[in-house]
């Protein structure tokens, strides 16, 4: 330990660095941030694990039930598996479509010259406008006699019930979410594309690589750090889907668009089962962490960092 | 320290005089024009929901559906805005939203700056480990925390209060991370000079660091403002009194038992979207920089 940082450590070797360095000063500066971090992030995270071991009503006394919430979740509650399946389906479709479309659009905008930045910002607008407002206007557009079906009627197509048909409702949610979220990845990938040296592409061109070859052999590898970041963030975001089903379909028809966070919210605040809701929260937490850890473990294999 | 400065001073010659070759001008081929027409169409389709939002907000109730895909109604109905204003205490809700978003952004920014400074410039034990743990929460879904946070607010008797909307979400790692990255790219010499001149550490933070980190500070402030402005799940949980609601919650309260009154609702939605739109128009460069530097809270 000492040998690693000789110049820093030897002089005051007897006192801990907490005191000798800028320890006191750091303590002052970090106090608000770390106190808040502890009270509002660390404590709730641990607390939700504890609460998940209780039968915990909003008013009244919590009762310790051990792992019962978890066993019920995994073996006695078919809705949980439906909800999990819905969320996974949403996450896979949303993430894949989002990344493919964002990659296509950002490449397109990148090659559009001076117009690119303007449209990049335009596609970003729904990301920063309140999702509640966005979701509500989509609900208006997708109702049975809404503008989408009126538009289809012009071509003699009798539009379906986008939100009350169990086959289509999830698709509608995915479409709305793509519209809402894609601008974020378009900007991240656009910045990645800007970072690729034109000389590299020029060299590939001179070597006789066609447009597709240049895209797959040069652009894609160079873009892999941005793509990795987008994938990680998009998957995490997609597992938290709540506002769209809450406002567009209320989880229905049946349970066809019910998701983990919506089910968590209902258990906690409609069914008065805070303990069970916390077990669901931990299920969500574990799934997201496992997927993120898996992605990071594959990072070296998939991501090319030598620019 | 001194060797570094000398080395820095000695190098700049080689590259500076060499002219960069002029950027290759893109030749305009017919494809470019097709591409431009295409992007305009795509942009219009993409922006359509917002246009529809505004169009509906100006339609008389009887024409919201009957006109089908007619973009404009027979007459412009401004009264939807008046109805929206009076249906819920909308002025109060807007004021709440601004209060929560501004206070939240201010708190987030100050706390982030202090943490970022400590993590970037001060030396203390376990600094990097602590920072890594802190940073790990960037991938923690905040939805996991809402149950215990609600119980906490309930015990503190803060349910239905604006502080409950502000305080719990000001301590994420994003702001500190962004400002720290920026600080690491700045030379320490400024602070060293100020220290030699006898400035205290708070003084250094205030008059040396603060002016230097204005850009990332603005990014953090804007992003957390938008986050607070758009936040829905937490207000839905912790607020059930419309007088304490923020705009997203207020909007969701519009569609009551009697069905949805779409004209006024879209009027209210239009009002809710305007501040975000202004932020995008005024600060697009900072937003793009902030997004590409990594991360956007998003709740």
Coordinates of C-alpha atoms in Angstrom, one line a residue:
Chain A
X1 CA 0.0 0.0 0.0
X2 CA 2.6 2.5 1.1
X3 CA 4.9 1.8 -1.7
X4 CA 2.3 2.5 -4.3
X5 CA 2.1 6.2 -3.4
X6 CA 5.4 7.0 -1.7
X7 CA 5.4 10.7 -2.0
X8 CA 1.9 11.2 -0.7
X9 CA 1.9 8.8 2.1
X10 CA 5.3 8.6 3.8
X11 CA 5.3 12.1 5.3
X12 CA 2.3 11.6 7.5
X13 CA 2.3 7.9 7.6
X14 CA 1.0 7.6 11.1
X15 CA -2.2 9.6 10.7
X16 CA -4.9 8.3 8.5
X17 CA -5.3 10.0 5.2
X18 CA -8.8 11.0 6.2
X19 CA -7.3 13.5 8.6
X20 CA -4.1 14.5 6.7
X21 CA -5.3 14.9 3.2
X22 CA -8.2 17.2 2.5
X23 CA -10.2 14.9 4.7
X24 CA -12.0 17.5 6.9
X25 CA -12.7 19.7 3.9
X26 CA -13.9 16.8 1.9
X27 CA -16.2 15.9 4.8
X28 CA -17.7 19.3 4.7
X29 CA -18.2 19.4 0.9
X30 CA -19.5 15.8 0.8
X31 CA -21.8 16.1 3.8
X32 CA -25.0 17.3 1.9
X33 CA -24.5 15.0 -1.1
X34 CA -23.6 11.9 0.9
X35 CA -26.2 12.5 3.6
X36 CA -28.9 12.8 1.0
X37 CA -27.5 9.8 -0.9
X38 CA -27.6 7.8 2.3
X39 CA -31.1 8.9 3.5
X40 CA -32.9 8.9 0.1
X41 CA -31.2 6.1 -1.8
X42 CA -29.3 3.7 0.4
X43 CA -31.8 3.6 3.3
X44 CA -34.8 3.2 1.0
X45 CA -33.1 0.5 -0.9
X46 CA -32.3 -1.5 2.2
X47 CA -35.7 -0.6 3.7
X48 CA -37.6 -2.0 0.7
X49 CA -35.8 -5.3 1.2
X50 CA -37.0 -5.3 4.9
X51 CA -40.5 -4.2 4.0
X52 CA -40.8 -7.0 1.5
X53 CA -40.5 -9.4 4.4
X54 CA -43.7 -8.0 6.0
X55 CA -47.4 -7.9 5.4
X56 CA -47.4 -4.1 5.5
X57 CA -50.6 -2.1 5.2
X58 CA -50.6 1.6 4.8
X59 CA -52.4 2.1 8.1
X60 CA -52.2 -0.5 10.8
X61 CA -49.3 -2.7 12.1
X62 CA -47.0 -4.5 9.8
X63 CA -46.7 -8.2 10.3
X64 CA -43.5 -10.2 9.7
X65 CA -44.2 -12.9 7.2
X66 CA -40.7 -13.9 6.2
X67 CA -40.3 -14.9 2.5
X68 CA -44.0 -15.4 2.0
X69 CA -44.3 -12.4 -0.3
X70 CA -41.6 -13.9 -2.5
X71 CA -43.0 -17.4 -2.6
X72 CA -46.4 -15.9 -3.4
X73 CA -44.9 -13.8 -6.2
X74 CA -43.1 -16.8 -7.7
X75 CA -45.6 -19.6 -7.2
X76 CA -49.0 -18.3 -6.2
X77 CA -49.6 -15.2 -8.3
X78 CA -50.2 -15.8 -12.1
X79 CA -50.5 -12.1 -12.6
X80 CA -46.8 -11.6 -11.7
X81 CA -45.7 -13.9 -14.5
X82 CA -48.0 -12.2 -17.0
X83 CA -46.7 -8.8 -15.9
X84 CA -43.1 -10.0 -16.1
X85 CA -43.8 -11.4 -19.5
X86 CA -45.4 -8.2 -20.7
X87 CA -42.5 -6.1 -19.4
X88 CA -39.9 -8.4 -21.0
X89 CA -41.8 -8.3 -24.3
X90 CA -42.0 -4.5 -24.1
X91 CA -38.3 -4.3 -23.2
X92 CA -37.1 -6.5 -26.0
X93 CA -39.3 -4.9 -28.7
X94 CA -38.7 -1.4 -27.5
X95 CA -34.9 -1.7 -27.1
X96 CA -34.3 -3.5 -30.4
X97 CA -36.6 -1.2 -32.4
X98 CA -35.3 1.9 -30.7
X99 CA -31.6 1.1 -31.3
X100 CA -32.2 0.0 -35.0
X101 CA -34.3 3.0 -35.8
X102 CA -32.1 5.5 -33.8
X103 CA -29.0 4.1 -35.6
X104 CA -30.7 4.4 -39.0
X105 CA -32.0 7.9 -38.3
X106 CA -28.8 9.2 -36.8
X107 CA -26.8 7.9 -39.7
X108 CA -29.2 9.5 -42.1
X109 CA -29.1 12.9 -40.2
X110 CA -25.3 12.6 -40.0
X111 CA -25.1 12.5 -43.8
X112 CA -27.6 15.3 -44.2
X113 CA -25.0 18.0 -43.7
X114 CA -26.1 21.3 -42.2
X115 CA -29.7 20.2 -41.7
X116 CA -28.8 17.3 -39.5
X117 CA -28.4 19.2 -36.2
X118 CA -31.8 20.9 -36.5
X119 CA -33.7 17.6 -37.1
X120 CA -31.7 15.9 -34.4
X121 CA -33.1 18.5 -31.9
X122 CA -36.6 18.1 -33.4
X123 CA -36.5 14.4 -32.7
X124 CA -35.4 15.1 -29.2
X125 CA -38.4 17.3 -28.3
X126 CA -40.6 14.5 -27.0
X127 CA -37.8 13.4 -24.6
X128 CA -38.0 16.6 -22.7
X129 CA -41.8 17.3 -22.8
X130 CA -43.8 15.8 -20.0
X131 CA -44.6 12.2 -20.8
X132 CA -48.1 12.6 -19.3
X133 CA -48.9 15.3 -22.0
X134 CA -47.4 13.1 -24.7
X135 CA -49.3 10.0 -23.6
X136 CA -52.6 11.8 -23.4
X137 CA -52.4 13.2 -26.9
X138 CA -51.5 9.7 -28.2
X139 CA -54.6 8.3 -26.4
X140 CA -56.7 11.0 -28.1
X141 CA -55.1 10.0 -31.5
X142 CA -55.6 6.3 -31.0
X143 CA -59.2 6.2 -29.8
X144 CA -61.6 4.3 -32.0
X145 CA -62.8 7.5 -33.8
X146 CA -59.5 9.3 -33.4
X147 CA -57.3 10.9 -36.0
X148 CA -55.3 7.8 -36.8
X149 CA -58.4 5.8 -37.8
X150 CA -59.9 8.8 -39.6
X151 CA -56.8 8.9 -41.6
X152 CA -56.9 5.2 -42.4
X153 CA -60.5 5.6 -43.4
X154 CA -59.4 7.9 -46.3
X155 CA -57.9 4.8 -47.8
X156 CA -60.9 2.6 -47.1
X157 CA -59.3 0.9 -44.2
X158 CA -61.5 0.3 -41.2
X159 CA -59.1 1.1 -38.3
X160 CA -58.9 -1.3 -35.4
X161 CA -59.3 -0.5 -31.7
X162 CA -55.7 0.4 -31.0
X163 CA -56.0 0.5 -27.3
X164 CA -58.8 -1.9 -26.4
X165 CA -57.7 -4.8 -28.5
X166 CA -55.4 -7.1 -26.5
X167 CA -53.4 -7.9 -29.7
X168 CA -52.7 -4.3 -30.5
X169 CA -52.6 -2.5 -27.2
X170 CA -49.0 -3.5 -26.4
X171 CA -47.9 -2.5 -29.9
X172 CA -49.5 0.9 -29.4
X173 CA -47.6 1.3 -26.2
X174 CA -44.4 0.4 -27.9
X175 CA -45.1 2.8 -30.7
X176 CA -45.8 5.7 -28.3
X177 CA -42.7 4.9 -26.3
X178 CA -40.5 4.8 -29.3
X179 CA -41.8 8.2 -30.3
X180 CA -41.2 9.5 -26.8
X181 CA -37.7 8.1 -26.3
X182 CA -35.9 7.6 -29.6
X183 CA -34.6 11.2 -29.8
X184 CA -32.3 10.5 -26.9
X185 CA -30.5 7.7 -28.6
X186 CA -30.4 9.7 -31.9
X187 CA -28.4 12.4 -30.1
X188 CA -26.0 10.0 -28.4
X189 CA -25.4 8.1 -31.6
X190 CA -25.1 11.3 -33.5
X191 CA -22.4 12.5 -31.2
X192 CA -20.7 9.1 -31.7
X193 CA -20.9 9.5 -35.4
X194 CA -19.4 13.0 -35.2
X195 CA -16.5 11.5 -33.3
X196 CA -15.5 9.2 -36.2
X197 CA -12.6 10.6 -38.2
X198 CA -13.6 11.2 -41.8
X199 CA -10.0 10.2 -42.8
X200 CA -10.8 6.7 -41.6
X201 CA -13.8 6.4 -43.9
X202 CA -11.9 8.0 -46.7
X203 CA -9.1 5.4 -46.3
X204 CA -11.7 2.6 -46.4
X205 CA -13.2 4.2 -49.5
X206 CA -9.8 4.3 -51.3
X207 CA -9.3 0.7 -50.3
X208 CA -12.4 -0.1 -52.3
X209 CA -14.9 -0.6 -49.5
X210 CA -18.5 0.0 -50.5
X211 CA -21.0 2.0 -48.5
X212 CA -22.4 -1.0 -46.6
X213 CA -18.9 -2.4 -46.0
X214 CA -17.8 1.0 -44.6
X215 CA -20.9 1.0 -42.4
X216 CA -20.4 -2.5 -40.9
X217 CA -16.6 -2.6 -40.9
X218 CA -15.7 1.0 -39.9
X219 CA -18.7 2.9 -38.6
X220 CA -20.3 0.2 -36.4
X221 CA -17.1 -0.8 -34.6
X222 CA -16.2 2.9 -34.0
X223 CA -19.7 3.5 -32.7
X224 CA -19.8 0.5 -30.4
X225 CA -19.0 2.5 -27.2
X226 CA -22.0 4.8 -27.9
X227 CA -24.2 1.8 -28.9
X228 CA -23.2 0.1 -25.7
X229 CA -24.2 3.1 -23.6
X230 CA -27.5 3.4 -25.4
X231 CA -28.3 -0.3 -25.0
X232 CA -27.6 -0.3 -21.3
X233 CA -29.7 2.9 -20.7
X234 CA -32.5 1.9 -23.0
X235 CA -33.0 -1.5 -21.4
X236 CA -33.0 0.0 -17.9
X237 CA -35.5 2.6 -19.0
X238 CA -37.7 0.0 -20.7
X239 CA -38.1 -2.0 -17.5
X240 CA -39.4 1.0 -15.7
X241 CA -42.3 1.6 -18.2
X242 CA -45.3 2.9 -16.2
X243 CA -46.8 6.2 -17.5
X244 CA -47.7 4.8 -20.9
X245 CA -49.8 1.8 -19.7
X246 CA -51.2 3.8 -16.8
X247 CA -52.6 6.6 -19.1
X248 CA -53.2 4.8 -22.3
X249 CA -54.6 1.4 -21.4
X250 CA -54.8 1.2 -17.6
X251 CA -52.9 -2.1 -18.0
X252 CA -55.8 -3.6 -20.0
X253 CA -57.5 -5.1 -21.8
X254 CA -57.3 -7.8 -19.2
X255 CA -53.8 -7.8 -18.1
X256 CA -52.3 -7.5 -21.5
X257 CA -50.4 -4.3 -21.0
X258 CA -49.9 -4.5 -17.2
X259 CA -46.2 -4.0 -16.4
X260 CA -44.0 -4.5 -13.3
X261 CA -44.0 -0.9 -12.2
X262 CA -47.8 -0.5 -12.8
X263 CA -48.4 -3.7 -10.8
X264 CA -46.1 -2.5 -8.1
X265 CA -48.0 0.8 -7.9
X266 CA -51.3 -0.9 -7.7
X267 CA -50.3 -3.4 -5.1
X268 CA -48.8 -0.5 -3.0
X269 CA -51.5 2.1 -3.4
X270 CA -54.7 0.4 -4.6
X271 CA -54.5 -3.0 -2.9
X272 CA -52.8 -1.7 0.2
X273 CA -50.0 -4.3 0.0
X274 CA -46.8 -2.4 0.5
X275 CA -44.9 -5.5 1.5
X276 CA -45.8 -7.3 -1.7
X277 CA -45.1 -4.2 -3.7
X278 CA -41.6 -4.1 -2.2
X279 CA -41.0 -7.7 -3.2
X280 CA -42.0 -6.7 -6.7
X281 CA -39.6 -3.7 -6.5
X282 CA -36.8 -6.1 -5.5
X283 CA -37.7 -8.4 -8.4
X284 CA -37.4 -5.4 -10.7
X285 CA -34.1 -4.4 -9.1
X286 CA -32.5 -7.8 -9.3
X287 CA -33.6 -8.3 -13.0
X288 CA -32.2 -4.9 -14.0
X289 CA -29.0 -5.4 -12.1
X290 CA -28.5 -8.9 -13.6
X291 CA -29.0 -7.6 -17.1
X292 CA -26.8 -4.6 -16.6
X293 CA -24.0 -6.8 -15.0
X294 CA -24.3 -9.3 -17.9
X295 CA -23.9 -6.4 -20.4
X296 CA -20.9 -5.0 -18.6
X297 CA -19.3 -8.5 -18.5
X298 CA -19.7 -8.7 -22.3
X299 CA -18.4 -5.2 -22.7
X300 CA -14.8 -6.1 -23.6
X301 CA -16.0 -8.6 -26.2
X302 CA -18.5 -6.3 -27.9
X303 CA -17.1 -2.8 -27.5
X304 CA -14.2 -1.5 -29.4
X305 CA -12.4 1.2 -27.4
X306 CA -9.2 1.8 -29.4
X307 CA -9.8 5.0 -31.3
Chain B
X1 CA 3.8 20.6 -11.1
X2 CA 6.5 22.8 -12.6
X3 CA 7.8 20.2 -15.0
X4 CA 4.3 19.7 -16.3
X5 CA 3.9 23.4 -17.1
X6 CA 7.3 23.5 -18.9
X7 CA 6.4 20.5 -20.9
X8 CA 3.1 22.0 -21.9
X9 CA 4.7 25.2 -22.8
X10 CA 7.3 23.5 -25.0
X11 CA 5.1 21.5 -27.3
X12 CA 2.6 23.7 -29.1
X13 CA 4.8 24.4 -32.1
X14 CA 4.6 21.4 -34.3
X15 CA 0.9 21.2 -35.1
X16 CA -0.2 24.8 -35.0
X17 CA 1.4 26.1 -38.2
X18 CA 0.5 23.1 -40.3
X19 CA -2.7 24.0 -42.2
X20 CA -5.4 21.4 -41.9
X21 CA -6.6 20.4 -45.4
X22 CA -9.9 22.1 -46.2
X23 CA -12.9 19.9 -45.3
X24 CA -14.1 18.0 -48.3
X25 CA -17.2 19.7 -49.7
X26 CA -20.0 17.3 -50.1
X27 CA -21.2 17.4 -53.7
X28 CA -24.9 17.8 -54.0
X29 CA -26.3 14.8 -55.8
X30 CA -30.0 14.2 -56.5
X31 CA -29.9 11.9 -53.5
X32 CA -29.3 14.8 -51.2
X33 CA -32.6 16.5 -52.3
X34 CA -34.6 13.3 -51.9
X35 CA -33.0 13.0 -48.5
X36 CA -34.0 16.5 -47.6
X37 CA -37.6 16.1 -48.7
X38 CA -37.7 12.8 -46.8
X39 CA -36.4 14.3 -43.6
X40 CA -38.9 17.2 -43.8
X41 CA -41.8 14.6 -44.2
X42 CA -40.4 12.5 -41.4
X43 CA -40.1 15.6 -39.2
X44 CA -43.7 16.6 -39.9
X45 CA -45.0 13.1 -39.1
X46 CA -42.9 13.0 -36.0
X47 CA -44.1 16.4 -34.8
X48 CA -47.7 15.7 -35.7
X49 CA -48.8 14.7 -32.1
X50 CA -47.8 18.2 -30.9
X51 CA -49.6 19.9 -33.8
X52 CA -52.6 17.7 -33.0
X53 CA -52.4 18.7 -29.4
X54 CA -52.5 22.4 -30.2
X55 CA -55.2 21.9 -32.9
X56 CA -57.5 20.0 -30.5
X57 CA -57.0 22.6 -27.8
X58 CA -58.6 25.1 -30.2
X59 CA -61.6 23.0 -31.2
X60 CA -65.1 23.2 -29.8
X61 CA -66.0 20.1 -27.9
X62 CA -68.5 19.0 -30.5
X63 CA -65.8 18.9 -33.2
X64 CA -63.0 17.1 -31.4
X65 CA -64.1 13.8 -33.0
X66 CA -66.7 14.6 -35.5
X67 CA -64.3 16.4 -37.8
X68 CA -62.3 13.3 -38.0
X69 CA -59.0 14.0 -39.5
X70 CA -59.8 17.7 -40.2
X71 CA -56.9 19.6 -38.8
X72 CA -58.8 22.8 -38.2
X73 CA -62.2 23.2 -36.7
X74 CA -65.0 25.4 -38.0
X75 CA -63.9 28.1 -35.6
X76 CA -61.1 28.7 -33.1
X77 CA -62.3 28.0 -29.6
X78 CA -60.1 29.8 -27.1
X79 CA -62.4 29.0 -24.3
X80 CA -60.8 25.6 -23.8
X81 CA -57.9 27.5 -22.2
X82 CA -60.3 29.3 -19.9
X83 CA -62.0 26.0 -19.0
X84 CA -58.6 24.3 -18.4
X85 CA -57.7 27.2 -16.2
X86 CA -60.8 26.9 -14.0
X87 CA -61.5 23.2 -14.1
X88 CA -58.6 22.5 -11.7
X89 CA -56.8 25.3 -9.8
X90 CA -54.5 25.4 -12.8
X91 CA -52.6 28.6 -11.9
X92 CA -51.8 27.0 -8.5
X93 CA -50.7 23.8 -10.3
X94 CA -48.4 25.7 -12.6
X95 CA -47.0 27.7 -9.7
X96 CA -46.3 24.4 -7.9
X97 CA -44.6 23.0 -10.9
X98 CA -42.3 26.0 -11.3
X99 CA -41.6 26.1 -7.5
X100 CA -40.8 22.4 -7.4
X101 CA -38.7 22.4 -10.6
X102 CA -36.7 25.5 -9.7
X103 CA -36.1 24.6 -6.1
X104 CA -35.3 21.0 -7.1
X105 CA -32.9 22.1 -9.9
X106 CA -31.2 24.6 -7.5
X107 CA -30.8 22.0 -4.8
X108 CA -29.5 19.3 -7.2
X109 CA -27.0 21.7 -8.7
X110 CA -25.5 23.0 -5.4
X111 CA -25.3 19.5 -3.9
X112 CA -23.8 18.1 -7.2
X113 CA -21.2 20.9 -7.4
X114 CA -20.0 20.4 -3.8
X115 CA -19.7 16.6 -4.3
X116 CA -18.1 16.9 -7.7
X117 CA -15.5 19.3 -6.3
X118 CA -14.7 16.9 -3.4
X119 CA -14.5 13.9 -5.7
X120 CA -12.4 15.7 -8.4
X121 CA -10.0 17.8 -6.3
X122 CA -9.7 16.7 -2.8
X123 CA -7.8 13.7 -1.5
X124 CA -9.3 11.5 1.2
X125 CA -9.4 7.9 2.0
X126 CA -11.6 5.6 -0.1
X127 CA -12.4 8.4 -2.4
X128 CA -12.5 6.4 -5.6
X129 CA -14.4 3.5 -4.0
X130 CA -17.0 5.8 -2.6
X131 CA -17.4 7.5 -5.9
X132 CA -17.8 4.2 -7.7
X133 CA -20.6 3.1 -5.2
X134 CA -22.2 6.5 -5.7
X135 CA -22.0 6.2 -9.5
X136 CA -23.5 2.7 -9.3
X137 CA -26.9 4.3 -8.4
X138 CA -27.0 5.7 -12.0
X139 CA -28.4 2.3 -13.0
X140 CA -30.7 1.9 -10.0
X141 CA -34.3 2.3 -11.1
X142 CA -35.8 4.9 -8.8
X143 CA -39.1 3.1 -9.0
X144 CA -37.6 0.6 -6.6
X145 CA -37.4 3.2 -3.9
X146 CA -40.9 4.7 -4.0
X147 CA -42.5 2.4 -1.4
X148 CA -40.0 3.1 1.4
X149 CA -39.9 6.8 0.4
X150 CA -43.6 7.0 0.7
X151 CA -43.6 5.4 4.1
X152 CA -40.8 7.8 5.1
X153 CA -42.8 10.8 3.9
X154 CA -45.9 9.5 5.7
X155 CA -44.0 9.1 9.0
X156 CA -42.6 12.6 8.6
X157 CA -46.1 13.9 7.9
X158 CA -44.9 15.3 4.5
X159 CA -47.4 13.6 2.3
X160 CA -49.2 16.2 0.2
X161 CA -46.4 18.7 0.6
X162 CA -44.1 20.2 -2.0
X163 CA -40.9 19.4 -0.1
X164 CA -41.8 15.7 -0.5
X165 CA -41.7 16.3 -4.2
X166 CA -38.4 18.2 -4.1
X167 CA -36.0 16.7 -1.6
X168 CA -35.9 12.9 -2.2
X169 CA -34.7 13.2 -5.8
X170 CA -32.0 15.8 -5.5
X171 CA -29.2 13.4 -4.6
X172 CA -28.7 11.3 -7.8
X173 CA -25.2 10.8 -9.1
X174 CA -25.7 12.3 -12.6
X175 CA -25.0 15.9 -11.7
X176 CA -21.9 15.2 -9.6
X177 CA -20.6 12.8 -12.3
X178 CA -21.0 15.4 -15.1
X179 CA -19.4 18.3 -13.2
X180 CA -16.6 16.0 -11.9
X181 CA -15.8 14.9 -15.5
X182 CA -15.5 18.6 -16.4
X183 CA -13.4 19.5 -13.4
X184 CA -11.0 16.7 -14.2
X185 CA -10.3 18.3 -17.6
X186 CA -9.4 21.6 -16.0
X187 CA -5.9 22.4 -14.9
X188 CA -5.3 22.7 -11.2
X189 CA -3.1 25.8 -11.7
X190 CA -5.9 28.3 -11.2
X191 CA -6.7 27.0 -7.8
X192 CA -3.0 26.7 -6.8
X193 CA -2.5 30.3 -7.8
X194 CA -5.5 31.4 -5.7
X195 CA -4.3 29.4 -2.8
X196 CA -0.9 31.0 -3.0
X197 CA -2.6 34.3 -3.0
X198 CA -4.2 33.3 0.3
X199 CA -7.7 32.5 -0.7
X200 CA -9.6 30.2 1.5
X201 CA -11.2 27.1 0.1
X202 CA -14.8 28.4 0.0
X203 CA -13.5 31.5 -1.6
X204 CA -11.7 29.4 -4.3
X205 CA -14.8 27.4 -4.9
X206 CA -16.8 30.6 -5.3
X207 CA -14.5 32.8 -7.3
X208 CA -12.3 30.4 -9.2
X209 CA -14.2 27.1 -9.7
X210 CA -17.7 28.5 -10.1
X211 CA -17.0 30.7 -13.1
X212 CA -15.1 27.8 -14.8
X213 CA -17.8 25.2 -14.4
X214 CA -20.7 27.4 -15.5
X215 CA -21.4 25.3 -18.6
X216 CA -21.8 21.8 -16.9
X217 CA -23.6 23.5 -14.0
X218 CA -26.1 24.9 -16.5
X219 CA -26.5 21.5 -18.1
X220 CA -27.2 19.9 -14.7
X221 CA -29.6 22.7 -13.7
X222 CA -31.6 22.4 -17.0
X223 CA -31.7 18.6 -16.9
X224 CA -32.9 18.4 -13.4
X225 CA -35.5 21.1 -14.1
X226 CA -36.9 19.0 -16.9
X227 CA -36.8 15.9 -14.7
X228 CA -38.8 17.6 -12.0
X229 CA -41.1 19.3 -14.5
X230 CA -42.0 15.9 -16.1
X231 CA -42.0 13.6 -13.1
X232 CA -45.2 11.7 -12.7
X233 CA -45.0 8.4 -10.7
X234 CA -43.7 10.0 -7.5
X235 CA -46.2 12.9 -7.5
X236 CA -49.0 10.4 -8.2
X237 CA -48.0 8.5 -5.1
X238 CA -47.2 11.3 -2.7
X239 CA -49.8 14.0 -3.6
X240 CA -53.5 13.4 -3.6
X241 CA -54.6 17.0 -3.1
X242 CA -54.9 18.9 -6.3
X243 CA -53.8 22.1 -4.7
X244 CA -50.3 20.5 -4.2
X245 CA -50.2 18.9 -7.6
X246 CA -47.6 19.5 -10.3
X247 CA -48.6 19.8 -14.0
X248 CA -48.3 16.1 -15.1
X249 CA -50.4 15.0 -12.1
X250 CA -52.9 17.9 -12.8
X251 CA -53.2 16.7 -16.4
X252 CA -53.9 13.1 -15.3
X253 CA -56.7 14.4 -13.0
X254 CA -58.5 16.0 -15.9
X255 CA -60.1 12.9 -17.2
X256 CA -62.7 12.2 -14.5
X257 CA -65.6 9.9 -14.1
X258 CA -67.7 11.8 -16.7
X259 CA -65.2 10.9 -19.4
X260 CA -62.5 13.1 -20.8
X261 CA -63.0 16.7 -21.9
X262 CA -60.4 16.6 -24.6
X263 CA -60.4 20.3 -25.6
X264 CA -59.5 21.7 -22.2
X265 CA -57.2 18.8 -21.5
X266 CA -55.2 19.4 -24.7
X267 CA -55.1 23.1 -23.8
X268 CA -53.6 22.2 -20.4
X269 CA -51.2 19.8 -22.1
X270 CA -50.1 22.5 -24.5
X271 CA -49.4 24.8 -21.6
X272 CA -47.4 22.0 -19.9
X273 CA -45.3 21.4 -23.0
X274 CA -44.4 25.1 -23.6
X275 CA -41.6 25.4 -21.0
X276 CA -39.9 22.3 -22.2
X277 CA -40.1 23.5 -25.7
X278 CA -38.6 26.9 -24.8
X279 CA -35.8 25.1 -23.0
X280 CA -35.1 23.0 -26.1
X281 CA -35.2 26.1 -28.4
X282 CA -33.0 28.3 -26.2
X283 CA -30.5 25.7 -24.9
X284 CA -30.3 23.1 -27.7
X285 CA -26.5 23.2 -27.8
X286 CA -26.1 22.6 -24.1
X287 CA -28.8 19.9 -24.2
X288 CA -27.0 18.0 -27.0
X289 CA -23.7 18.4 -25.2
X290 CA -25.2 17.1 -21.9
X291 CA -26.9 14.1 -23.5
X292 CA -23.8 13.1 -25.4
X293 CA -21.6 13.5 -22.4
X294 CA -23.6 10.7 -20.8
X295 CA -26.8 10.3 -19.2
X296 CA -30.1 11.9 -18.6
X297 CA -31.9 11.3 -15.4
X298 CA -35.3 10.5 -16.7
X299 CA -38.1 9.6 -14.4

